[in-house]
Short mmCIF file of N, CA and C in Angstrom, two decimals:
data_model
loop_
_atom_site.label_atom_id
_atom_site.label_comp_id
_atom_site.label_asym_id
_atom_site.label_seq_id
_atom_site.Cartn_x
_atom_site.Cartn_y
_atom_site.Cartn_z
N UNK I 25 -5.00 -6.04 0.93
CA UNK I 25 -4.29 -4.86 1.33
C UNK I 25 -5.19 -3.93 2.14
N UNK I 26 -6.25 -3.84 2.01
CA UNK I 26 -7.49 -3.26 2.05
C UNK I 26 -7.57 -3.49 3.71
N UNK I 27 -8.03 -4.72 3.92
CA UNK I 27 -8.09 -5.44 5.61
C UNK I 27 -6.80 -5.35 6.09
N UNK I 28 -5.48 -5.48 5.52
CA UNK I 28 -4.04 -4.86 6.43
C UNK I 28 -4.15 -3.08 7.08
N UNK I 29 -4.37 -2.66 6.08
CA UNK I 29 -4.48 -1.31 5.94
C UNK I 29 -5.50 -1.01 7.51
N UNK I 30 -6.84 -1.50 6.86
CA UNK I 30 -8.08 -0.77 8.05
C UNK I 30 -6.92 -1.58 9.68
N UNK I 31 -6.62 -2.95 9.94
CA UNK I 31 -6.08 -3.48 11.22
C UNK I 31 -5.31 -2.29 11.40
N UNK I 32 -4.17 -1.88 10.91
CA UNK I 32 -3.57 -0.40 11.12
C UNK I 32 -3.48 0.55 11.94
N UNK I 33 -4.61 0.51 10.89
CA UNK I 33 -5.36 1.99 11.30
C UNK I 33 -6.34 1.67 13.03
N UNK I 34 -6.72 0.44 12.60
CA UNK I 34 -7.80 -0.20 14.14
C UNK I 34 -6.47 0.04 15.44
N UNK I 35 -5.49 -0.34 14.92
CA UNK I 35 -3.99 -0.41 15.90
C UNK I 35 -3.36 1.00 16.16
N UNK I 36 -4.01 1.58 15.56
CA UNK I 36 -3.32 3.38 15.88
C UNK I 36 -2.02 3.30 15.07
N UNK I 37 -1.33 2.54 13.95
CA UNK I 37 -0.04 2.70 13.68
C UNK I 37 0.05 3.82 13.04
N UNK I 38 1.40 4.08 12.76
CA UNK I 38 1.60 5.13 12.14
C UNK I 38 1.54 5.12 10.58
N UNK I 39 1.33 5.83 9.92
CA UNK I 39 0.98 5.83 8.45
C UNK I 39 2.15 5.07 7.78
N UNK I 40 3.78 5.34 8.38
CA UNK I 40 4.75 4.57 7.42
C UNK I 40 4.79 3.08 7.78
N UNK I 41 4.15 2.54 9.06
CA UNK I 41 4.24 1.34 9.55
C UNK I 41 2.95 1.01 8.55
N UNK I 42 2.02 1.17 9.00
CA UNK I 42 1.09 0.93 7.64
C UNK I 42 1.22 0.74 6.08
N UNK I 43 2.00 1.66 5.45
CA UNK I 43 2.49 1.82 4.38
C UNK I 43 3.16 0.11 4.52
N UNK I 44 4.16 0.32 5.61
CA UNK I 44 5.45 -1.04 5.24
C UNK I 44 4.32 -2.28 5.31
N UNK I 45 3.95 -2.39 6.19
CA UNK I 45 2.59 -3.88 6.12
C UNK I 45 2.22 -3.89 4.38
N UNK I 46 1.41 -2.79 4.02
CA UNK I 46 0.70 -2.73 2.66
C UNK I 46 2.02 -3.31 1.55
N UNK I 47 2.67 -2.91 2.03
CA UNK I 47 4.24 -2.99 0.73
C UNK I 47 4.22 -4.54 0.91
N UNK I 48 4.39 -4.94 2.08
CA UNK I 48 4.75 -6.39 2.23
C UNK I 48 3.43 -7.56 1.63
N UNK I 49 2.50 -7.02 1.89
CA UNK I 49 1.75 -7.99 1.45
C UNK I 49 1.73 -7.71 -0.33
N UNK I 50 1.82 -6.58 -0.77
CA UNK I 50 2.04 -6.24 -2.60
C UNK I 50 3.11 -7.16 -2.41
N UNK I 51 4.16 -7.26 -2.09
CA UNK I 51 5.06 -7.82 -2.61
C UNK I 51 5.03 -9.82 -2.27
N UNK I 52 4.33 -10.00 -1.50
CA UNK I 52 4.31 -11.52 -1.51
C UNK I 52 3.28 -11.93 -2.31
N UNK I 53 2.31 -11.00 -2.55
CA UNK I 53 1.26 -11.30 -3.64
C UNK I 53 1.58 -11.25 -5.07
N UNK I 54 2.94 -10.55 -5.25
CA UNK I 54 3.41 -10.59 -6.64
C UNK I 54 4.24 -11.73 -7.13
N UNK I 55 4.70 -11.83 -5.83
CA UNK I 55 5.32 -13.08 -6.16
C UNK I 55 6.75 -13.01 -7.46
N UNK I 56 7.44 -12.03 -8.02
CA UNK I 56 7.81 -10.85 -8.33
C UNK I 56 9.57 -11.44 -7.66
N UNK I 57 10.56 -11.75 -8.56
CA UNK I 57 11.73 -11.91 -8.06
C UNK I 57 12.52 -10.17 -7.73
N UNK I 58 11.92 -9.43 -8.80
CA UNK I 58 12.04 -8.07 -8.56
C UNK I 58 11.48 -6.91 -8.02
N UNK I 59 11.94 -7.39 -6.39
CA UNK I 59 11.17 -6.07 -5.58
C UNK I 59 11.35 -4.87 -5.51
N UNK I 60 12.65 -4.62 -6.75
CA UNK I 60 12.67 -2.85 -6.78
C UNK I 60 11.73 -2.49 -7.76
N UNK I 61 11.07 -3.30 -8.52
CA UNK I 61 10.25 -2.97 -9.37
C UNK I 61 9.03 -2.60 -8.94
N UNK I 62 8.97 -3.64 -7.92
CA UNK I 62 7.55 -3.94 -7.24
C UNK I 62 7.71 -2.21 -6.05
N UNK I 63 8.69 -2.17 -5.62
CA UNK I 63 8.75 -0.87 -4.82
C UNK I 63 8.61 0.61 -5.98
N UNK I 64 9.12 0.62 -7.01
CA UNK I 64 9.18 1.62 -7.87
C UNK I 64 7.27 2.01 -8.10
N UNK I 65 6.96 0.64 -8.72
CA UNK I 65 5.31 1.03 -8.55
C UNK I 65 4.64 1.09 -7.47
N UNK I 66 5.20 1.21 -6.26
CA UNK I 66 4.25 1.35 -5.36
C UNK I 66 4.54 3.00 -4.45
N UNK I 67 5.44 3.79 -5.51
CA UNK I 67 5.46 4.77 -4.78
C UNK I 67 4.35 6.00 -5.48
N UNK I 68 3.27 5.64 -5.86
CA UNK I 68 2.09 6.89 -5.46
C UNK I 68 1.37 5.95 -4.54
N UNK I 69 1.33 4.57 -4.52
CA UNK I 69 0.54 4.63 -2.73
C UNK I 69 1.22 4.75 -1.68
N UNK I 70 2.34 4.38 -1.87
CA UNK I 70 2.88 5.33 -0.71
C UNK I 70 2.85 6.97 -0.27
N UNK I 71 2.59 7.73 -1.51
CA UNK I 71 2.36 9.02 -0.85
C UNK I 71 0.87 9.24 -0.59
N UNK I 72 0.35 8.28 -1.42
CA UNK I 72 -0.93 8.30 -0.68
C UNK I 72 -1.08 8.16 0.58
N UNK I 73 -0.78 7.26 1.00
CA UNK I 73 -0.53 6.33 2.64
C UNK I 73 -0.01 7.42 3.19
N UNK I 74 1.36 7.74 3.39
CA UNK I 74 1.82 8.51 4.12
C UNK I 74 1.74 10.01 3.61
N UNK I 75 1.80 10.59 2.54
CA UNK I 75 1.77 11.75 2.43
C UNK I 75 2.50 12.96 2.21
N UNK I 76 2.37 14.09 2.18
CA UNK I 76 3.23 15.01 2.44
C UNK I 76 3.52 15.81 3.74
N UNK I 77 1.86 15.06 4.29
CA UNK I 77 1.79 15.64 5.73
C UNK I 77 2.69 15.12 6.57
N UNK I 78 2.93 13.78 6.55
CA UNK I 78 3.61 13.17 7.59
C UNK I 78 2.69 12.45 8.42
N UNK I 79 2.93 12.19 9.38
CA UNK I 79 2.17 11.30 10.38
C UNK I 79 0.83 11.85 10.89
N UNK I 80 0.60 13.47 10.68
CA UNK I 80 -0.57 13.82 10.84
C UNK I 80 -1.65 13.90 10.27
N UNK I 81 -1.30 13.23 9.07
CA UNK I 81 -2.21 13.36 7.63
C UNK I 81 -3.22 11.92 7.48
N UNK I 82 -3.11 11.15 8.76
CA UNK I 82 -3.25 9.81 8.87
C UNK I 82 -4.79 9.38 8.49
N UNK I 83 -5.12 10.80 9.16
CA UNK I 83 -6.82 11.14 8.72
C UNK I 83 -7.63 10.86 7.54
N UNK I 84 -6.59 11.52 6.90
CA UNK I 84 -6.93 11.82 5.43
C UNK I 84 -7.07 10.52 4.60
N UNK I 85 -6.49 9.14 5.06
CA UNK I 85 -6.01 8.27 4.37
C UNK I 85 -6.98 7.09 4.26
N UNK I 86 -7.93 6.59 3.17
CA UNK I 86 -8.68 5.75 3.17
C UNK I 86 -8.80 4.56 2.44
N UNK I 87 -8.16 3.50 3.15
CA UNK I 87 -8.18 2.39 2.77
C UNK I 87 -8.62 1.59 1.35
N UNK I 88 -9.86 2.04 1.08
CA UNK I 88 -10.49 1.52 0.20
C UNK I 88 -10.33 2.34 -0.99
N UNK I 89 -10.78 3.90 -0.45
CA UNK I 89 -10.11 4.77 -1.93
C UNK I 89 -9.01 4.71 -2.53
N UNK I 90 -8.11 4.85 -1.60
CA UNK I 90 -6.90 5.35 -2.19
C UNK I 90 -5.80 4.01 -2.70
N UNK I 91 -6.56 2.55 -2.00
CA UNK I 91 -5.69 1.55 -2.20
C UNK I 91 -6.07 1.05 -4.02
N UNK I 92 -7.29 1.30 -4.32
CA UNK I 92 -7.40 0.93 -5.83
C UNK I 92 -7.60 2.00 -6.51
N UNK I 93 -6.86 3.29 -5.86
CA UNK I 93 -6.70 4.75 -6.78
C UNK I 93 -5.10 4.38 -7.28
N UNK I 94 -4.48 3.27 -6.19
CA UNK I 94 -3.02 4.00 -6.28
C UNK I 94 -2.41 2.45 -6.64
N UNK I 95 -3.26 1.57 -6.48
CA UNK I 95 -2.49 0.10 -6.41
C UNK I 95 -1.82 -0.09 -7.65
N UNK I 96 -0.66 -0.53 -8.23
CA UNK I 96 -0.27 -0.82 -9.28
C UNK I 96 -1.16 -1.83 -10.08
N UNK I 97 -1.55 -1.61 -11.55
CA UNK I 97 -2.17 -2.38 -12.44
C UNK I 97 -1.23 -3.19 -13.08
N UNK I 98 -2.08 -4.81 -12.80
CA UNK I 98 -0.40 -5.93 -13.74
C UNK I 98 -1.48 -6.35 -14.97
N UNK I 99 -0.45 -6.50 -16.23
CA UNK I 99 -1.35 -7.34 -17.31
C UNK I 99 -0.12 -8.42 -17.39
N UNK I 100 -1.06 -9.61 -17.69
CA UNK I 100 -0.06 -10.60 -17.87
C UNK I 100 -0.28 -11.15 -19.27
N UNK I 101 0.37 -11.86 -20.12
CA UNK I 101 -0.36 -12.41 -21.19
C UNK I 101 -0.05 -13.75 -21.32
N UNK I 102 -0.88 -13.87 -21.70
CA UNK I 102 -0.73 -16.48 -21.43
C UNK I 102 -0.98 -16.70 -22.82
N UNK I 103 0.27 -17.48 -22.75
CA UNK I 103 0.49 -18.18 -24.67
C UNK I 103 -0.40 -18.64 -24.78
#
């Protein structure tokens, strides 16, 4: 998510196009028949990502911090 994120940002996108890349790869990595679930936990990185600022806040937004400040934590348990 980390290397989607920085290409992004290398591409000038905008913070919600960024955001949607980051979502997409959480969600093929979960592998997860339930992507409203998978979307429900991913909305504090999304305000991380995008913000309250909006598209100008793009600055503020750092890949590496904020993606394992905000990434959803899975526990699984194996019989």
């Amino acid at each position: 998510m980390v290397k989607t994120a920085k290409e992004g940002i290398k591409q000038q996108d905008s913070n919600s196009k960024i955001y949607g890349k980051m979502q997409a790869v959480f969600i093929e990595m979960d592998k997860s028949p339930a992507t409203n679930s998978a979307m429900k936990e991913l909305k504090d990185l999304k305000e991380a990502v995008i913000g309250s600022g909006g598209e100008d806040a793009k600055d503020a937004f750092d890949p590496k911090k904020h993606i394992d400040a905000y990434l959803p934590v899975r526990l699984t348990s194996r019989g």
